[in-house]
Amino acid sequence: THCGVHAHIKHIFALLDGTKKHGVPHTFIQFFGDGRDTSPTSAIKYAQQVLDKCAQIKYGSLATVIGRYYAMDRDKREERVKIAYEGLVQGIGDKVESGELIKHIQGLYDAPGDKRQTDEFFKPIIVDPNGRIKDGDTLLFCNFRADRARQLTEALGIKPLFETSVIPKDLKVYTMTVYKKEFPFTALYPKSYPRTSSQNGLVPRGRPSSTAPRLRSMPT
């Protein structure tokens, strides 16, 4: 979202531009609805922005929409993470074509009673069936805040802590920042601290400073 608590939509757009420029054949966006740090019904706006960006640059696609309740759990509720994981990997969820996505989201907002879903609680919506995570794929987790990114990253990049029938092999996993020092993943922006107080002021924890390495070529 634009609030930048866990990630920022401008980073997504910059990465789309970068992967296209560097010849990555295709990029699939896995969209995690917020609804806590933003309005609970703001995902419809951000999803439209992603669709518009992909159409504008004629590259990439919005593959999946999932609420953070499932995709960004941090309390070891693996039954939630499993729902997100199986949506991303197996395509278990509502099947919606990209041209109908905005209408579908609005329908979830407007649904009566227990059928209503807001951004945080979206169960997987499968928009592009080709965007399932498969053997040999490269994944880039764009969250710069680590706490709500660790469980899903570990499930995909190391092994799931729940029973599931499909586990993609040989994934290349990159993260925006260091999520956990024990993780074997390459971080685009590892923590970096200025050597003198005059170099850059204080560096917020987990955020890139000007001394961090800049992205020169996107992973393929």
Coordinates of C-alpha atoms in Angstrom, one line a residue:
T1 CA 0.0 0.0 0.0
H2 CA 1.0 3.7 0.0
C3 CA 1.3 3.6 3.9
G4 CA 4.6 1.8 3.8
V5 CA 4.3 -0.1 7.1
H6 CA 5.2 -3.5 5.7
A7 CA 5.9 -2.8 2.0
H8 CA 5.2 0.0 -0.5
I9 CA 3.3 -0.2 -3.8
K10 CA 5.9 2.1 -5.4
H11 CA 8.5 -0.6 -4.8
I12 CA 6.3 -3.1 -6.6
F13 CA 6.0 -0.8 -9.6
A14 CA 9.8 -0.1 -9.6
L15 CA 10.5 -3.9 -9.5
L16 CA 8.1 -4.5 -12.4
D17 CA 9.9 -1.8 -14.4
G18 CA 13.3 -3.3 -13.5
T19 CA 12.4 -6.9 -14.3
K20 CA 11.0 -5.9 -17.7
K21 CA 14.1 -3.8 -18.4
H22 CA 16.4 -6.7 -17.5
G23 CA 14.6 -9.2 -19.7
V24 CA 12.9 -11.4 -17.1
P25 CA 10.3 -13.3 -19.2
H26 CA 7.4 -12.7 -16.8
T27 CA 6.7 -11.4 -13.3
F28 CA 3.6 -12.5 -11.3
I29 CA 2.4 -10.2 -8.5
Q30 CA 1.1 -12.0 -5.4
F31 CA -1.1 -9.3 -3.8
F32 CA -1.6 -9.5 0.0
G33 CA -4.5 -7.3 1.2
D34 CA -3.9 -5.1 4.2
G35 CA -7.0 -3.7 5.9
R36 CA -5.3 -2.9 9.2
D37 CA -2.8 -0.2 8.5
T38 CA -5.1 1.0 5.7
S39 CA -8.8 1.2 5.2
P40 CA -10.4 -2.4 5.3
T41 CA -11.8 -1.7 1.9
S42 CA -8.8 -0.1 0.2
A43 CA -7.5 -3.2 -1.6
I44 CA -9.9 -2.6 -4.5
K45 CA -8.0 0.6 -5.2
Y46 CA -4.6 -0.9 -5.0
A47 CA -5.5 -3.9 -7.1
Q48 CA -6.8 -1.6 -9.8
Q49 CA -3.4 0.3 -9.7
V50 CA -1.5 -3.0 -10.1
L51 CA -3.8 -4.0 -13.1
D52 CA -3.3 -0.5 -14.6
K53 CA 0.5 -0.7 -14.2
C54 CA 0.7 -4.1 -15.9
A55 CA -1.4 -2.8 -18.7
Q56 CA 0.5 0.4 -19.1
I57 CA 3.9 -1.3 -19.4
K58 CA 2.5 -4.4 -21.1
Y59 CA 4.3 -6.7 -18.7
G60 CA 3.5 -8.7 -15.6
S61 CA 0.2 -9.8 -14.2
L62 CA -1.6 -9.9 -10.9
A63 CA -1.7 -13.6 -10.1
T64 CA -3.3 -13.9 -6.6
V65 CA -5.1 -11.8 -4.0
I66 CA -4.9 -13.0 -0.4
G67 CA -5.6 -11.3 2.9
R68 CA -2.8 -10.7 5.4
Y69 CA -4.7 -12.8 8.0
Y70 CA -3.5 -15.8 6.0
A71 CA -0.4 -14.7 4.2
M72 CA 1.2 -12.6 6.9
D73 CA 0.5 -14.4 10.2
R74 CA 3.2 -14.0 12.8
D75 CA 1.7 -16.0 15.7
K76 CA 2.5 -19.5 14.5
R77 CA -1.0 -20.2 13.3
E78 CA 0.1 -22.5 10.5
E79 CA -3.4 -23.4 9.6
R80 CA -3.7 -19.8 8.3
V81 CA -0.4 -19.9 6.4
K82 CA -1.5 -23.2 4.8
I83 CA -4.5 -21.5 3.2
A84 CA -2.2 -18.8 1.7
Y85 CA 0.4 -21.3 0.7
E86 CA -2.0 -23.6 -1.1
G87 CA -3.6 -20.7 -2.9
L88 CA -0.1 -19.6 -4.1
V89 CA 1.1 -23.1 -5.0
Q90 CA -2.0 -25.2 -5.9
G91 CA -4.4 -22.5 -6.9
I92 CA -6.9 -23.5 -4.2
G93 CA -9.4 -20.5 -4.0
D94 CA -11.9 -18.6 -6.0
K95 CA -11.1 -18.4 -9.7
V96 CA -11.6 -14.9 -11.1
E97 CA -10.5 -13.5 -14.4
S98 CA -8.5 -10.2 -14.2
G99 CA -11.3 -8.3 -16.0
E100 CA -13.7 -9.4 -13.3
L101 CA -11.4 -8.9 -10.3
I102 CA -12.6 -5.4 -9.2
K103 CA -16.2 -6.5 -9.5
H104 CA -15.5 -9.6 -7.4
I105 CA -13.7 -7.6 -4.7
Q106 CA -16.6 -5.2 -4.5
G107 CA -18.9 -8.2 -4.2
L108 CA -17.0 -9.5 -1.2
Y109 CA -17.3 -6.1 0.5
D110 CA -21.0 -6.0 -0.2
A111 CA -21.8 -9.6 0.7
P112 CA -24.2 -10.1 3.7
G113 CA -23.3 -11.4 7.1
D114 CA -20.6 -14.1 7.3
K115 CA -20.0 -14.0 3.5
R116 CA -18.6 -10.5 3.7
Q117 CA -14.8 -10.3 3.4
T118 CA -12.6 -7.2 3.8
D119 CA -9.0 -6.9 2.8
E120 CA -7.4 -8.5 5.7
F121 CA -9.6 -11.6 5.5
F122 CA -9.6 -12.3 1.7
K123 CA -9.3 -16.0 1.1
P124 CA -7.2 -16.8 -1.9
I125 CA -8.5 -15.3 -5.2
I126 CA -6.8 -16.9 -8.2
V127 CA -6.6 -14.4 -10.9
D128 CA -3.9 -15.8 -13.2
P129 CA -3.7 -19.6 -13.1
N130 CA -0.2 -19.4 -14.7
G131 CA 1.1 -17.6 -11.6
R132 CA 1.2 -20.6 -9.3
I133 CA 4.6 -21.1 -7.7
K134 CA 6.4 -24.0 -9.4
D135 CA 9.7 -25.8 -9.3
G136 CA 12.6 -23.6 -10.1
D137 CA 10.8 -20.3 -9.7
T138 CA 12.5 -17.2 -8.4
L139 CA 10.6 -15.4 -5.6
L140 CA 11.1 -11.9 -4.3
F141 CA 9.4 -11.0 -1.0
C142 CA 8.9 -7.3 -1.1
N143 CA 8.1 -6.7 2.6
F144 CA 10.8 -4.6 4.2
R145 CA 9.3 -5.2 7.7
A146 CA 10.2 -8.8 8.7
D147 CA 7.8 -9.9 11.4
R148 CA 4.8 -10.7 9.2
A149 CA 6.9 -12.1 6.3
R150 CA 8.8 -14.8 8.1
Q151 CA 6.3 -17.6 8.3
L152 CA 5.3 -17.7 4.6
T153 CA 8.9 -17.1 3.5
E154 CA 10.0 -20.1 5.6
A155 CA 7.2 -22.3 4.3
L156 CA 8.1 -21.6 0.7
G157 CA 11.9 -21.2 0.9
I158 CA 12.8 -23.9 3.5
K159 CA 9.9 -26.2 4.2
P160 CA 6.2 -25.8 5.3
L161 CA 5.4 -26.6 9.0
F162 CA 2.1 -28.1 8.0
E163 CA 0.9 -31.0 5.9
T164 CA 0.5 -30.2 2.2
S165 CA 0.5 -32.3 -1.0
V166 CA 2.6 -30.0 -3.2
I167 CA 6.0 -28.6 -2.3
P168 CA 7.8 -26.7 -5.1
K169 CA 11.5 -27.6 -5.4
D170 CA 14.6 -25.6 -6.2
L171 CA 13.1 -22.2 -5.5
K172 CA 15.4 -19.2 -5.5
V173 CA 14.2 -16.9 -2.7
Y174 CA 15.2 -13.3 -2.3
T175 CA 13.9 -10.9 0.4
M176 CA 13.8 -7.1 0.5
T177 CA 15.6 -7.1 3.9
V178 CA 17.0 -9.7 6.3
Y179 CA 13.9 -11.4 7.8
K180 CA 15.9 -13.7 10.2
K181 CA 19.6 -14.1 10.4
E182 CA 19.3 -17.9 10.2
F183 CA 17.4 -17.8 6.9
P184 CA 19.6 -18.7 3.9
F185 CA 18.0 -16.1 1.6
T186 CA 19.8 -13.2 -0.1
A187 CA 18.5 -9.8 1.0
L188 CA 18.5 -7.0 -1.5
Y189 CA 19.1 -4.5 1.3
P190 CA 20.9 -6.1 4.2
K191 CA 21.1 -4.0 7.4
S192 CA 23.7 -1.2 7.0
Y193 CA 24.8 1.3 9.6
P194 CA 26.7 4.5 8.9
R195 CA 30.3 4.6 10.1
T196 CA 30.1 8.2 11.3
S197 CA 27.1 10.1 12.7
S198 CA 27.5 12.6 9.8
Q199 CA 27.1 10.1 7.0
N200 CA 23.4 9.6 7.0
G201 CA 22.0 10.3 10.4
L202 CA 20.3 7.4 12.2
V203 CA 19.3 4.4 10.0
P204 CA 15.9 3.0 10.9
R205 CA 16.0 -0.7 11.8
G206 CA 15.5 -2.9 8.8
R207 CA 15.3 -0.1 6.2
P208 CA 17.9 0.5 3.5
S209 CA 20.4 3.3 4.0
S210 CA 22.4 5.0 1.3
T211 CA 25.3 2.6 2.1
A212 CA 23.3 -0.5 1.2
P213 CA 24.0 -2.0 -2.2
R214 CA 21.6 -0.9 -4.9
L215 CA 19.9 -3.3 -7.2
R216 CA 21.8 -3.5 -10.4
S217 CA 20.1 -6.5 -12.0
M218 CA 17.0 -8.3 -11.1
P219 CA 17.2 -12.0 -10.2
T220 CA 16.1 -14.3 -13.1

